[in-house]
């Protein structure tokens, strides 16, 4: 475990902010569905000498010397990703999920081509075509939605019709605020019908797929999958693009065929989009993937689902309205306007006051603006890493409901915050300096 004593001696200003953040993480509870706490070995790999190295290119084909160990560590990450996700190739260099999606789009599409992705208010992600994203100036984003927002069932008939009319080059399955499983076989059959590739952005649920507790799109014939590495996968911030196909020489531009996707993606990431990869991040991704192969990770993933389910049931029993009325994965979206006649932003800020961190979210076809939408998204990955079980989620829901009930009473909120701190201290955050755990 790091002690940060050298940082403290040299730069007390930065040290103070780090201690503050560690105490915030230890004394509060993280319900942001896309966050998690990494292990000490992941932190060690991140804070390592690999950050000193330039490694443009790929193992065995770099543009700088001195790559003996960077090649080894990148190959470890690639091999582990291939084994876990049952694919033919993995590019582990994208610096983030947005960069991974951009590189994936450019690997297969030309400007003006269409992508069929999930409507943003129904759970899709910014990089799936928000008008404010640069990508929407280059590509045409067309949408599918849920057929029934009470069950979350996707309207696959509408998806097929839009696909036939718009002829997208990519059919994109994926989300950042959708609480149900997708029917990957239907996505693939629609992609096949219109000659598109089937791409999955599994950033939110990659860890649950890795553990085998949710379905793997590659098992349904998907061609490409992007993911971040820091959500349920519990690695460092970073991303990967995984593909099926034949791995070729990234120094030579291949023909644009589905079988050449691995090489098209490699060339799209570098030199297409990025320069030097972050080798400390790659090393930490390798460590996280090593953890994801272990049986303990499967137990963790099962518990993530159990905790989310119990949390959703407890909220609904208390009369709280959830989008799709439940969850099949790690997240749920509360409709705060329907539940308390409050926008999600106000609930997010109220919960912050008692040490509970969540993130506002749109609800389907939200009439409110994105910065102050109607919903609040919460999830179970981080709490589960700290060892919380179903009964603990009931206590957490109790804290949330009490905050709502006492929202006008400053002293009740202060006592509630003390209660939350006492509760959180029972569950140490992995990888955090010992002095902040006290
Ligand atoms: N920002 C992430 C999330 O919270 O879902 C997605 O990129």
Short mmCIF file of C-alpha atoms and ligand atoms in Angstrom, two decimals:
data_model
loop_
_atom_site.label_atom_id
_atom_site.label_comp_id
_atom_site.label_asym_id
_atom_site.label_seq_id
_atom_site.Cartn_x
_atom_site.Cartn_y
_atom_site.Cartn_z
CA UNK A 1 0.00 0.00 0.00
CA UNK A 2 1.37 3.44 -0.89
CA UNK A 3 2.10 5.85 1.95
CA UNK A 4 2.59 8.93 -0.28
CA UNK A 5 5.27 10.23 2.11
CA UNK A 6 7.47 11.54 -0.72
CA UNK A 7 4.54 13.37 -2.26
CA UNK A 8 3.64 14.79 1.12
CA UNK A 9 7.19 16.10 1.65
CA UNK A 10 7.61 17.57 -1.82
CA UNK A 11 4.15 18.87 -2.66
CA UNK A 12 1.84 19.25 0.33
CA UNK A 13 -0.75 21.06 -1.81
CA UNK A 14 -1.31 18.11 -4.15
CA UNK A 15 -0.95 15.68 -1.22
CA UNK A 16 -3.78 17.47 0.58
CA UNK A 17 -6.13 17.02 -2.35
CA UNK A 18 -5.24 13.33 -2.59
CA UNK A 19 -5.84 12.71 1.10
CA UNK A 20 -9.12 14.60 0.78
CA UNK A 21 -10.22 12.38 -2.09
CA UNK A 22 -9.22 9.18 -0.27
CA UNK A 23 -11.15 10.28 2.81
CA UNK A 24 -14.15 11.19 0.67
CA UNK A 25 -14.09 7.74 -0.92
CA UNK A 26 -13.66 5.97 2.44
CA UNK A 27 -16.26 7.99 4.36
CA UNK A 28 -18.95 8.00 1.70
CA UNK A 29 -20.67 5.51 -0.53
CA UNK A 30 -20.23 5.45 -4.26
CA UNK A 31 -23.45 4.70 -6.09
CA UNK A 32 -22.37 6.04 -9.49
CA UNK A 33 -23.07 3.03 -11.70
CA UNK A 34 -19.96 3.57 -13.84
CA UNK A 35 -17.46 3.81 -10.98
CA UNK A 36 -15.59 1.25 -8.94
CA UNK A 37 -12.60 0.90 -6.59
CA UNK A 38 -9.46 -0.73 -8.01
CA UNK A 39 -7.23 -3.10 -6.08
CA UNK A 40 -3.83 -2.16 -4.66
CA UNK A 41 -2.00 -4.16 -7.41
CA UNK A 42 -3.88 -2.20 -10.10
CA UNK A 43 -2.87 1.05 -8.39
CA UNK A 44 0.74 -0.13 -8.16
CA UNK A 45 0.88 -0.90 -11.88
CA UNK A 46 -0.66 2.51 -12.64
CA UNK A 47 1.86 4.36 -10.53
CA UNK A 48 4.80 2.57 -12.12
CA UNK A 49 7.85 3.19 -14.33
CA UNK A 50 5.83 2.16 -17.39
CA UNK A 51 4.58 5.76 -17.45
CA UNK A 52 8.09 6.80 -18.57
CA UNK A 53 7.97 4.91 -21.84
CA UNK A 54 6.98 5.86 -25.39
CA UNK A 55 5.69 2.82 -27.30
CA UNK A 56 3.98 3.95 -30.52
CA UNK A 57 3.04 0.91 -32.53
CA UNK A 58 2.23 -2.60 -31.38
CA UNK A 59 4.24 -5.41 -29.76
CA UNK A 60 7.09 -6.39 -32.09
CA UNK A 61 6.41 -3.38 -34.35
CA UNK A 62 7.24 -0.20 -32.45
CA UNK A 63 8.59 3.15 -33.54
CA UNK A 64 10.95 3.54 -30.54
CA UNK A 65 13.61 1.29 -29.03
CA UNK A 66 13.62 -0.23 -25.55
CA UNK A 67 10.38 -2.19 -25.83
CA UNK A 68 11.30 -5.54 -24.25
CA UNK A 69 9.00 -5.16 -21.26
CA UNK A 70 6.30 -2.97 -22.79
CA UNK A 71 5.84 -5.66 -25.46
CA UNK A 72 5.54 -8.31 -22.77
CA UNK A 73 3.02 -6.40 -20.70
CA UNK A 74 0.88 -5.37 -23.69
CA UNK A 75 0.82 -8.98 -24.90
CA UNK A 76 -0.29 -10.10 -21.44
CA UNK A 77 -3.21 -7.65 -21.56
CA UNK A 78 -4.15 -8.71 -25.12
CA UNK A 79 -3.99 -12.43 -24.38
CA UNK A 80 -6.04 -12.12 -21.21
CA UNK A 81 -8.70 -10.01 -22.97
CA UNK A 82 -8.97 -12.56 -25.81
CA UNK A 83 -9.36 -15.42 -23.36
CA UNK A 84 -11.92 -13.66 -21.17
CA UNK A 85 -14.13 -12.29 -23.95
CA UNK A 86 -13.68 -15.17 -26.47
CA UNK A 87 -12.53 -13.02 -29.40
CA UNK A 88 -9.64 -13.12 -31.90
CA UNK A 89 -7.96 -9.81 -31.12
CA UNK A 90 -7.88 -7.02 -28.57
CA UNK A 91 -6.52 -3.53 -28.95
CA UNK A 92 -5.79 -2.35 -25.41
CA UNK A 93 -4.47 1.12 -26.28
CA UNK A 94 -7.52 3.45 -26.44
CA UNK A 95 -7.07 6.04 -23.74
CA UNK A 96 -10.79 6.10 -22.93
CA UNK A 97 -14.17 4.75 -23.96
CA UNK A 98 -14.96 7.75 -26.18
CA UNK A 99 -11.64 7.33 -28.02
CA UNK A 100 -12.32 3.61 -28.42
CA UNK A 101 -15.70 4.28 -30.01
CA UNK A 102 -14.30 6.94 -32.34
CA UNK A 103 -11.50 4.58 -33.44
CA UNK A 104 -14.03 1.76 -33.92
CA UNK A 105 -16.25 3.97 -36.11
CA UNK A 106 -13.32 5.10 -38.26
CA UNK A 107 -12.06 1.54 -38.62
CA UNK A 108 -15.19 0.60 -40.55
CA UNK A 109 -16.96 3.73 -41.80
CA UNK A 110 -16.45 6.70 -44.11
CA UNK A 111 -17.76 10.20 -43.33
CA UNK A 112 -21.48 10.37 -44.11
CA UNK A 113 -22.12 6.71 -43.23
CA UNK A 114 -24.87 5.87 -40.74
CA UNK A 115 -24.76 4.14 -37.33
CA UNK A 116 -27.88 2.76 -35.71
CA UNK A 117 -27.62 3.20 -31.93
CA UNK A 118 -29.83 3.51 -28.87
CA UNK A 119 -31.67 6.79 -28.31
CA UNK A 120 -29.80 8.81 -25.71
CA UNK A 121 -32.74 9.39 -23.38
CA UNK A 122 -33.52 5.66 -23.53
CA UNK A 123 -30.06 4.85 -22.20
CA UNK A 124 -27.61 5.35 -25.10
CA UNK A 125 -24.25 7.05 -24.62
CA UNK A 126 -22.93 10.46 -25.74
CA UNK A 127 -20.61 8.79 -28.25
CA UNK A 128 -23.57 6.94 -29.74
CA UNK A 129 -24.58 10.14 -31.45
CA UNK A 130 -25.31 13.09 -29.19
CA UNK A 131 -25.71 16.15 -31.42
CA UNK A 132 -23.02 17.88 -29.30
CA UNK A 133 -20.42 15.20 -30.11
CA UNK A 134 -18.01 15.91 -32.99
CA UNK A 135 -18.87 12.49 -34.37
CA UNK A 136 -22.38 13.64 -35.21
CA UNK A 137 -20.84 16.11 -37.70
CA UNK A 138 -19.13 13.24 -39.52
CA UNK A 139 -21.51 10.31 -39.26
CA UNK A 140 -25.29 10.02 -39.42
CA UNK A 141 -26.65 8.63 -36.17
CA UNK A 142 -30.05 7.00 -36.39
CA UNK A 143 -31.90 5.62 -33.40
CA UNK A 144 -33.80 2.77 -31.89
CA UNK A 145 -35.79 2.96 -28.67
CA UNK A 146 -37.61 0.85 -26.14
CA UNK A 147 -41.02 -0.36 -27.26
CA UNK A 148 -42.32 -0.35 -23.71
CA UNK A 149 -40.63 1.80 -21.10
CA UNK A 150 -42.40 -0.11 -18.33
CA UNK A 151 -40.57 -3.37 -19.23
CA UNK A 152 -37.56 -2.03 -21.10
CA UNK A 153 -38.23 -4.21 -24.12
CA UNK A 154 -36.43 -2.81 -27.16
CA UNK A 155 -38.51 -2.18 -30.27
CA UNK A 156 -36.71 -4.63 -32.57
CA UNK A 157 -39.32 -4.20 -35.32
CA UNK A 158 -38.69 -0.46 -35.40
CA UNK A 159 -34.94 -1.19 -35.37
CA UNK A 160 -35.27 -3.42 -38.42
CA UNK A 161 -37.37 -0.84 -40.29
CA UNK A 162 -34.92 1.98 -39.56
CA UNK A 163 -32.01 -0.27 -40.55
CA UNK A 164 -33.67 -1.11 -43.87
CA UNK A 165 -34.41 2.55 -44.60
CA UNK A 166 -31.11 4.06 -43.47
CA UNK A 167 -28.66 1.27 -44.42
CA UNK A 168 -26.31 1.80 -41.46
CA UNK A 169 -22.78 0.41 -41.65
CA UNK A 170 -22.83 -0.35 -37.90
CA UNK A 171 -25.63 -1.61 -35.67
CA UNK A 172 -24.59 -0.64 -32.18
CA UNK A 173 -25.78 -2.48 -29.07
CA UNK A 174 -24.84 -0.72 -25.88
CA UNK A 175 -25.83 1.82 -23.28
CA UNK A 176 -24.88 3.78 -20.24
CA UNK A 177 -28.26 3.94 -18.53
CA UNK A 178 -30.31 0.91 -19.55
CA UNK A 179 -31.11 -1.65 -16.82
CA UNK A 180 -32.08 -4.68 -18.93
CA UNK A 181 -30.34 -7.38 -21.02
CA UNK A 182 -30.29 -6.90 -24.80
CA UNK A 183 -31.31 -9.56 -27.33
CA UNK A 184 -27.99 -9.84 -29.15
CA UNK A 185 -29.28 -12.48 -31.57
CA UNK A 186 -31.87 -9.98 -32.86
CA UNK A 187 -29.25 -7.26 -33.25
CA UNK A 188 -27.06 -9.65 -35.24
CA UNK A 189 -29.87 -10.79 -37.50
CA UNK A 190 -30.80 -7.16 -38.30
CA UNK A 191 -27.13 -6.35 -38.98
CA UNK A 192 -26.90 -9.37 -41.31
CA UNK A 193 -30.08 -8.33 -43.13
CA UNK A 194 -28.69 -4.91 -44.05
CA UNK A 195 -25.02 -5.86 -44.46
CA UNK A 196 -23.88 -3.93 -41.37
CA UNK A 197 -21.42 -5.06 -38.74
CA UNK A 198 -22.73 -5.79 -35.25
CA UNK A 199 -20.84 -3.75 -32.67
CA UNK A 200 -21.36 -3.81 -28.90
CA UNK A 201 -20.32 -1.04 -26.51
CA UNK A 202 -20.27 -3.05 -23.30
CA UNK A 203 -18.49 -0.44 -21.16
CA UNK A 204 -21.00 -0.72 -18.33
CA UNK A 205 -21.29 -4.47 -18.13
CA UNK A 206 -17.92 -5.79 -19.37
CA UNK A 207 -17.04 -7.11 -15.91
CA UNK A 208 -20.36 -8.93 -15.68
CA UNK A 209 -19.79 -10.45 -19.13
CA UNK A 210 -16.22 -11.39 -18.17
CA UNK A 211 -17.56 -13.23 -15.14
CA UNK A 212 -20.21 -15.00 -17.22
CA UNK A 213 -23.18 -13.58 -15.30
CA UNK A 214 -24.45 -11.61 -18.32
CA UNK A 215 -24.43 -12.65 -21.98
CA UNK A 216 -21.43 -12.11 -24.24
CA UNK A 217 -22.30 -10.51 -27.63
CA UNK A 218 -19.44 -12.46 -29.29
CA UNK A 219 -21.37 -15.66 -28.53
CA UNK A 220 -24.10 -14.31 -30.84
CA UNK A 221 -21.77 -13.59 -33.77
CA UNK A 222 -20.98 -9.92 -33.01
CA UNK A 223 -17.97 -8.60 -34.92
CA UNK A 224 -16.63 -5.93 -32.59
CA UNK A 225 -16.90 -4.91 -28.94
CA UNK A 226 -15.64 -1.79 -27.20
CA UNK A 227 -15.43 -1.35 -23.47
CA UNK A 228 -13.93 0.86 -20.86
CA UNK A 229 -11.83 -0.96 -18.30
CA UNK A 230 -12.75 0.93 -15.14
CA UNK A 231 -16.43 0.20 -14.56
CA UNK A 232 -17.62 -3.30 -13.65
CA UNK A 233 -14.30 -4.63 -15.01
CA UNK A 234 -12.64 -2.84 -12.05
CA UNK A 235 -9.43 -1.82 -13.78
CA UNK A 236 -7.75 1.54 -14.39
CA UNK A 237 -9.43 4.21 -16.53
CA UNK A 238 -8.86 3.02 -20.09
CA UNK A 239 -10.53 1.08 -22.87
CA UNK A 240 -10.24 -1.80 -25.31
CA UNK A 241 -11.59 -2.68 -28.76
CA UNK A 242 -12.05 -6.39 -29.27
CA UNK A 243 -12.72 -8.02 -32.62
CA UNK A 244 -13.33 -11.27 -34.41
CA UNK A 245 -11.33 -11.89 -37.58
CA UNK A 246 -7.81 -12.51 -38.79
CA UNK A 247 -5.01 -10.56 -37.16
CA UNK A 248 -2.74 -9.00 -39.82
CA UNK A 249 0.27 -6.72 -39.98
CA UNK A 250 -0.77 -3.26 -38.72
CA UNK A 251 1.99 -1.64 -40.78
CA UNK A 252 0.07 -2.47 -44.00
CA UNK A 253 -3.38 -1.07 -44.85
CA UNK A 254 -5.66 -4.07 -45.39
CA UNK A 255 -8.71 -4.35 -47.61
CA UNK A 256 -11.92 -3.27 -45.83
CA UNK A 257 -13.45 -6.65 -45.08
CA UNK A 258 -15.09 -7.95 -41.92
CA UNK A 259 -12.33 -10.52 -41.59
CA UNK A 260 -9.73 -7.73 -41.52
CA UNK A 261 -11.42 -5.88 -38.63
CA UNK A 262 -8.59 -6.63 -36.15
CA UNK A 263 -6.03 -4.89 -38.37
CA UNK A 264 -8.43 -2.12 -39.41
CA UNK A 265 -8.98 -1.38 -35.72
CA UNK A 266 -5.29 -1.45 -34.86
CA UNK A 267 -4.53 1.04 -37.62
CA UNK A 268 -7.48 3.20 -36.63
CA UNK A 269 -6.26 3.48 -33.01
CA UNK A 270 -2.64 4.09 -34.08
CA UNK A 271 -1.69 5.97 -36.21
CA UNK A 272 -5.30 6.93 -37.02
CA UNK A 273 -6.34 8.49 -33.72
CA UNK A 274 -3.74 8.30 -30.98
CA UNK A 275 0.00 8.65 -30.52
CA UNK A 276 1.96 7.02 -27.71
CA UNK A 277 -0.08 4.53 -25.70
CA UNK A 278 -0.19 4.88 -21.92
CA UNK A 279 1.86 1.86 -20.94
CA UNK A 280 1.24 2.28 -17.19
CA UNK A 281 -2.48 2.08 -18.01
CA UNK A 282 -1.88 -0.99 -20.20
CA UNK A 283 0.04 -2.67 -17.36
CA UNK A 284 -2.80 -1.93 -14.96
CA UNK A 285 -5.35 -3.26 -17.48
CA UNK A 286 -3.32 -6.48 -17.63
CA UNK A 287 -3.48 -6.72 -13.82
CA UNK A 288 -7.23 -6.09 -13.75
CA UNK A 289 -7.83 -8.72 -16.44
CA UNK A 290 -5.70 -11.13 -14.40
CA UNK A 291 -8.08 -10.47 -11.49
CA UNK A 292 -11.16 -10.89 -13.69
CA UNK A 293 -10.09 -14.45 -14.59
CA UNK A 294 -10.12 -15.53 -10.93
CA UNK A 295 -13.07 -17.36 -9.31
CA UNK A 296 -13.41 -14.56 -6.71
CA UNK A 297 -14.33 -12.19 -9.53
CA UNK A 298 -17.23 -14.41 -10.56
CA UNK A 299 -18.50 -14.29 -6.96
CA UNK A 300 -18.10 -10.51 -7.03
CA UNK A 301 -20.11 -10.21 -10.26
CA UNK A 302 -22.91 -12.43 -8.92
CA UNK A 303 -23.11 -10.24 -5.84
CA UNK A 304 -23.24 -7.08 -7.99
CA UNK A 305 -26.41 -8.43 -9.59
CA UNK A 306 -27.93 -9.58 -6.29
CA UNK A 307 -27.25 -6.20 -4.69
CA UNK A 308 -28.73 -4.25 -7.60
CA UNK A 309 -31.84 -6.43 -7.61
CA UNK A 310 -32.39 -6.04 -3.87
CA UNK A 311 -31.80 -2.32 -4.08
CA UNK A 312 -34.34 -1.96 -6.89
CA UNK A 313 -36.92 -4.07 -5.03
CA UNK A 314 -36.44 -2.08 -1.81
CA UNK A 315 -36.84 1.23 -3.63
CA UNK A 316 -39.95 0.06 -5.48
CA UNK A 317 -41.51 -1.30 -2.27
CA UNK A 318 -41.12 2.20 -0.85
CA UNK A 319 -43.05 3.61 -3.81
CA UNK A 320 -40.07 4.90 -5.81
CA UNK A 321 -40.58 4.82 -9.59
CA UNK A 322 -37.79 3.07 -11.53
CA UNK A 323 -37.43 3.25 -15.30
CA UNK A 324 -38.47 -0.23 -16.62
CA UNK A 325 -39.60 -1.12 -13.06
CA UNK A 326 -36.46 -3.00 -12.06
CA UNK A 327 -33.07 -4.16 -13.23
CA UNK A 328 -31.33 -7.16 -14.77
CA UNK A 329 -27.86 -5.69 -14.44
CA UNK A 330 -25.90 -3.48 -12.05
CA UNK A 331 -27.81 -0.22 -12.52
CA UNK A 332 -31.19 1.39 -12.18
CA UNK A 333 -32.63 4.78 -13.07
CA UNK A 334 -34.95 6.47 -10.59
CA UNK A 335 -37.57 8.79 -12.06
CA UNK A 336 -37.19 11.56 -9.47
CA UNK A 337 -39.91 13.76 -10.91
CA UNK A 338 -42.47 10.95 -10.64
CA UNK A 339 -41.13 9.81 -7.25
CA UNK A 340 -40.63 13.12 -5.42
CA UNK A 341 -41.51 15.86 -7.89
CA UNK A 342 -37.82 16.86 -7.94
CA UNK A 343 -35.31 16.94 -10.81
CA UNK A 344 -32.48 14.38 -10.63
CA UNK A 345 -29.93 17.15 -10.12
CA UNK A 346 -31.55 18.23 -6.86
CA UNK A 347 -31.60 14.65 -5.58
CA UNK A 348 -27.95 14.18 -6.61
CA UNK A 349 -27.00 17.32 -4.66
CA UNK A 350 -29.07 16.34 -1.64
CA UNK A 351 -27.46 12.88 -1.48
CA UNK A 352 -24.00 14.46 -1.79
CA UNK A 353 -24.73 16.30 1.46
CA UNK A 354 -25.06 12.99 3.32
CA UNK A 355 -22.07 11.23 1.70
CA UNK A 356 -23.96 9.29 -0.98
CA UNK A 357 -22.65 9.88 -4.49
CA UNK A 358 -24.91 9.30 -7.50
CA UNK A 359 -25.38 10.80 -10.96
CA UNK A 360 -28.35 12.46 -12.59
CA UNK A 361 -29.70 10.83 -15.71
CA UNK A 362 -32.30 11.31 -18.38
CA UNK A 363 -35.44 9.20 -18.36
CA UNK A 364 -36.95 7.96 -21.66
CA UNK A 365 -38.07 10.90 -23.85
CA UNK A 366 -37.21 13.25 -20.99
CA UNK A 367 -38.84 16.65 -21.30
CA UNK A 368 -36.21 18.20 -19.02
CA UNK A 369 -32.76 19.38 -20.29
CA UNK A 370 -29.66 17.07 -20.08
CA UNK A 371 -28.00 19.17 -17.34
CA UNK A 372 -31.10 18.94 -15.17
CA UNK A 373 -32.87 15.77 -16.26
CA UNK A 374 -35.69 13.95 -14.49
CA UNK A 375 -33.76 10.90 -13.34
CA UNK A 376 -30.99 9.66 -11.07
CA UNK A 377 -28.84 6.65 -12.02
CA UNK A 378 -27.42 4.44 -9.29
CA UNK A 379 -25.59 1.13 -9.32
CA UNK A 380 -24.02 -1.59 -7.23
CA UNK A 381 -20.46 -2.24 -8.57
CA UNK A 382 -18.53 -0.04 -6.12
CA UNK A 383 -20.46 -0.95 -2.96
CA UNK A 384 -20.04 -4.63 -3.81
CA UNK A 385 -16.27 -4.23 -4.10
CA UNK A 386 -16.33 -2.96 -0.50
CA UNK A 387 -18.04 -6.16 0.60
CA UNK A 388 -21.61 -4.92 0.97
CA UNK A 389 -24.35 -7.51 0.63
CA UNK A 390 -28.13 -7.42 0.07
CA UNK A 391 -28.99 -6.38 3.64
CA UNK A 392 -26.54 -3.47 3.37
CA UNK A 393 -28.27 -2.25 0.21
CA UNK A 394 -31.50 -2.04 2.23
CA UNK A 395 -29.73 0.17 4.76
CA UNK A 396 -28.41 2.34 1.93
CA UNK A 397 -31.88 2.75 0.48
CA UNK A 398 -33.04 3.69 3.99
CA UNK A 399 -30.39 6.45 4.12
CA UNK A 400 -31.46 7.74 0.72
CA UNK A 401 -35.15 7.82 1.59
CA UNK A 402 -34.45 9.51 4.92
CA UNK A 403 -32.44 12.21 3.13
CA UNK A 404 -35.39 12.82 0.85
CA UNK A 405 -37.83 12.90 3.73
CA UNK A 406 -35.73 15.29 5.83
CA UNK A 407 -34.49 17.41 2.93
CA UNK A 408 -35.54 20.69 4.55
CA UNK A 409 -34.03 19.85 7.96
CA UNK A 410 -30.29 20.74 8.13
CA UNK A 411 -29.65 19.16 11.51
CA UNK A 412 -31.37 15.89 10.54
CA UNK A 413 -29.23 15.79 7.39
CA UNK A 414 -26.10 16.38 9.47
CA UNK A 415 -26.93 13.46 11.80
CA UNK A 416 -27.76 11.30 8.79
CA UNK A 417 -24.37 12.15 7.27
CA UNK A 418 -22.68 11.00 10.52
CA UNK A 419 -24.65 7.75 10.33
CA UNK A 420 -23.55 7.22 6.71
CA UNK A 421 -19.89 7.84 7.66
CA UNK A 422 -20.08 5.32 10.51
CA UNK A 423 -21.65 2.76 8.17
CA UNK A 424 -19.08 3.34 5.40
CA UNK A 425 -16.12 2.97 7.77
CA UNK A 426 -17.13 -0.66 8.30
CA UNK A 427 -16.24 -1.32 4.65
CA UNK A 428 -12.64 -0.36 3.78
CA UNK A 429 -11.92 0.88 0.26
CA UNK A 430 -9.23 -1.34 -1.30
CA UNK A 431 -5.95 0.30 -2.21
CA UNK A 432 -6.45 3.37 -0.07
CA UNK A 433 -3.73 4.54 2.31
CA UNK A 434 -4.20 3.06 5.77
CA UNK A 435 -4.28 6.41 7.57
CA UNK A 436 -7.44 7.45 5.74
CA UNK A 437 -9.24 4.25 6.75
CA UNK A 438 -9.21 5.23 10.41
N1 LIG B 1 -19.43 8.46 -18.18
C1 LIG B 1 -19.82 7.08 -18.30
C2 LIG B 1 -21.02 6.75 -17.50
O1 LIG B 1 -21.14 7.27 -16.43
O2 LIG B 1 -21.84 5.96 -17.94
C3 LIG B 1 -19.95 6.64 -19.69
O3 LIG B 1 -18.89 7.09 -20.42
#
